């Protein structure tokens, strides 16, 4: 072969290698071209999106399947330092429903700087968030077309599993730093339609987080979407309309605040402290954190009210219950309502063999929660699988064995429609979560008082599962006080 012939052959081989991109590379290349070209994408330094929208209330709405409670979001600004791996999101949200914290707008600032995630309170105080939250935010930076395609163009990224779903072509991407996501592009326009990634949710286990893109417009030589829709599995969590997109403008200071930067990494929930207070013979208040429980002693077994938050809290409360009365089996837990912070320990309770007593309207949710896979972050039930025993209650129910009596009342109000409240007739104690916490802002107490009066209950003390126990008279006073700012 002559030298010329050899070069010609090498040239042809190189040409062949270039023109035969893998199906995975082809999807990424097509997306890059549609967005404005790989050179333009790789040159982007900052992105700033400004707009408004709607947030939904997953896990905190009035019933497990409801989605009517929303927050109206204004002054939203998402600033990304593309190469630096920094992002900061600032927004104002206003509840469009009866929110326990009241109707006032809330300013929220969240950010990620490398591996340090942080929140900034309205006071300006910055706190570091747990590593799993920070990791979700690192992946969150990739939930835009430009950042996703840029990460996929990185020669160190691994592309896999090119496939077609409906009118989309999909490719799985593992970034150079080990983050995983899936990029979907429209088979016709080649523009990215969505980015999905997986994460762990305490209540729901393995979930898919999706951001979908629509209504692309030209900005800074790129095609950028002006409508963003966020989902967690099938539940829409937020919708945004982008009014202004700035490419390579001033993104502001995206460094983590010093207090967050110097704080130690948080690898999981803090250890649970369970403070015991005997409320009456055979009834203990298990407090010590933000979410409390009540332990009830029957003749031959123990019953808990509430296993909240997560495995850590729920297992600590269960252990304390067994420690207080080691001679009697703990057999069941009464759940006050489905809200994720109050049901986050349901799986732990099932793993410990407890029957879950809840409002009938929550039974299907908890059956499903018990079944869902938790492979990303295996919890107590994933490690120790047990069939769930869920007992749904749809009418007034008395738990009594002669030594102890607890009345359970299904309760529907503006905070939730599938609640149980517990009343101890002999001790004149009323146990409830979230409907009433002592303090100046009372969103639900007036309605609650009206409902209680219909029952003619004799109550001495109200036991809130978030706050201190108060005399009934204080509850009545706060429930009937005019709302703040009206006098
Ligand atoms: Zn609640």
mmCIF file of N, CA and C and ligand atoms in Angstrom, residues 60 337 339 341-342 415-416 419 433-434 466, ligand 1:
data_model
loop_
_atom_site.group_PDB
_atom_site.id
_atom_site.type_symbol
_atom_site.label_atom_id
_atom_site.label_comp_id
_atom_site.label_asym_id
_atom_site.label_seq_id
_atom_site.Cartn_x
_atom_site.Cartn_y
_atom_site.Cartn_z
ATOM 1 N N UNK A 60 -49.631 16.214 51.618
ATOM 2 C CA UNK A 60 -50.165 17.107 52.650
ATOM 3 C C UNK A 60 -51.540 17.637 52.278
ATOM 4 N N UNK A 337 -53.505 10.849 60.754
ATOM 5 C CA UNK A 337 -53.879 11.213 59.379
ATOM 6 C C UNK A 337 -52.740 10.879 58.426
ATOM 7 N N UNK A 339 -50.976 12.593 56.265
ATOM 8 C CA UNK A 339 -49.904 13.525 55.892
ATOM 9 C C UNK A 339 -48.543 12.865 56.107
ATOM 10 N N UNK A 341 -45.635 13.607 57.020
ATOM 11 C CA UNK A 341 -44.824 13.729 58.241
ATOM 12 C C UNK A 341 -45.415 12.889 59.380
ATOM 13 N N UNK A 342 -46.730 12.647 59.329
ATOM 14 C CA UNK A 342 -47.351 11.843 60.385
ATOM 15 C C UNK A 342 -47.408 10.352 60.040
ATOM 16 N N UNK A 415 -57.964 20.876 57.358
ATOM 17 C CA UNK A 415 -56.570 20.416 57.323
ATOM 18 C C UNK A 415 -56.462 19.071 56.626
ATOM 19 N N UNK A 416 -57.382 18.185 56.912
ATOM 20 C CA UNK A 416 -57.422 16.875 56.261
ATOM 21 C C UNK A 416 -58.814 16.287 56.476
ATOM 22 N N UNK A 419 -59.025 12.039 58.983
ATOM 23 C CA UNK A 419 -58.305 12.077 60.253
ATOM 24 C C UNK A 419 -58.989 11.200 61.292
ATOM 25 N N UNK A 433 -53.767 15.656 66.103
ATOM 26 C CA UNK A 433 -52.572 16.185 65.439
ATOM 27 C C UNK A 433 -52.975 17.267 64.450
ATOM 28 N N UNK A 434 -52.253 18.359 64.475
ATOM 29 C CA UNK A 434 -52.301 19.405 63.435
ATOM 30 C C UNK A 434 -53.553 20.278 63.430
ATOM 31 N N UNK A 466 -47.909 18.016 68.287
ATOM 32 C CA UNK A 466 -46.765 18.855 67.909
ATOM 33 C C UNK A 466 -46.345 19.803 69.011
HETATM 34 ZN ZN1 LIG B 1 -51.223 17.310 58.848
#
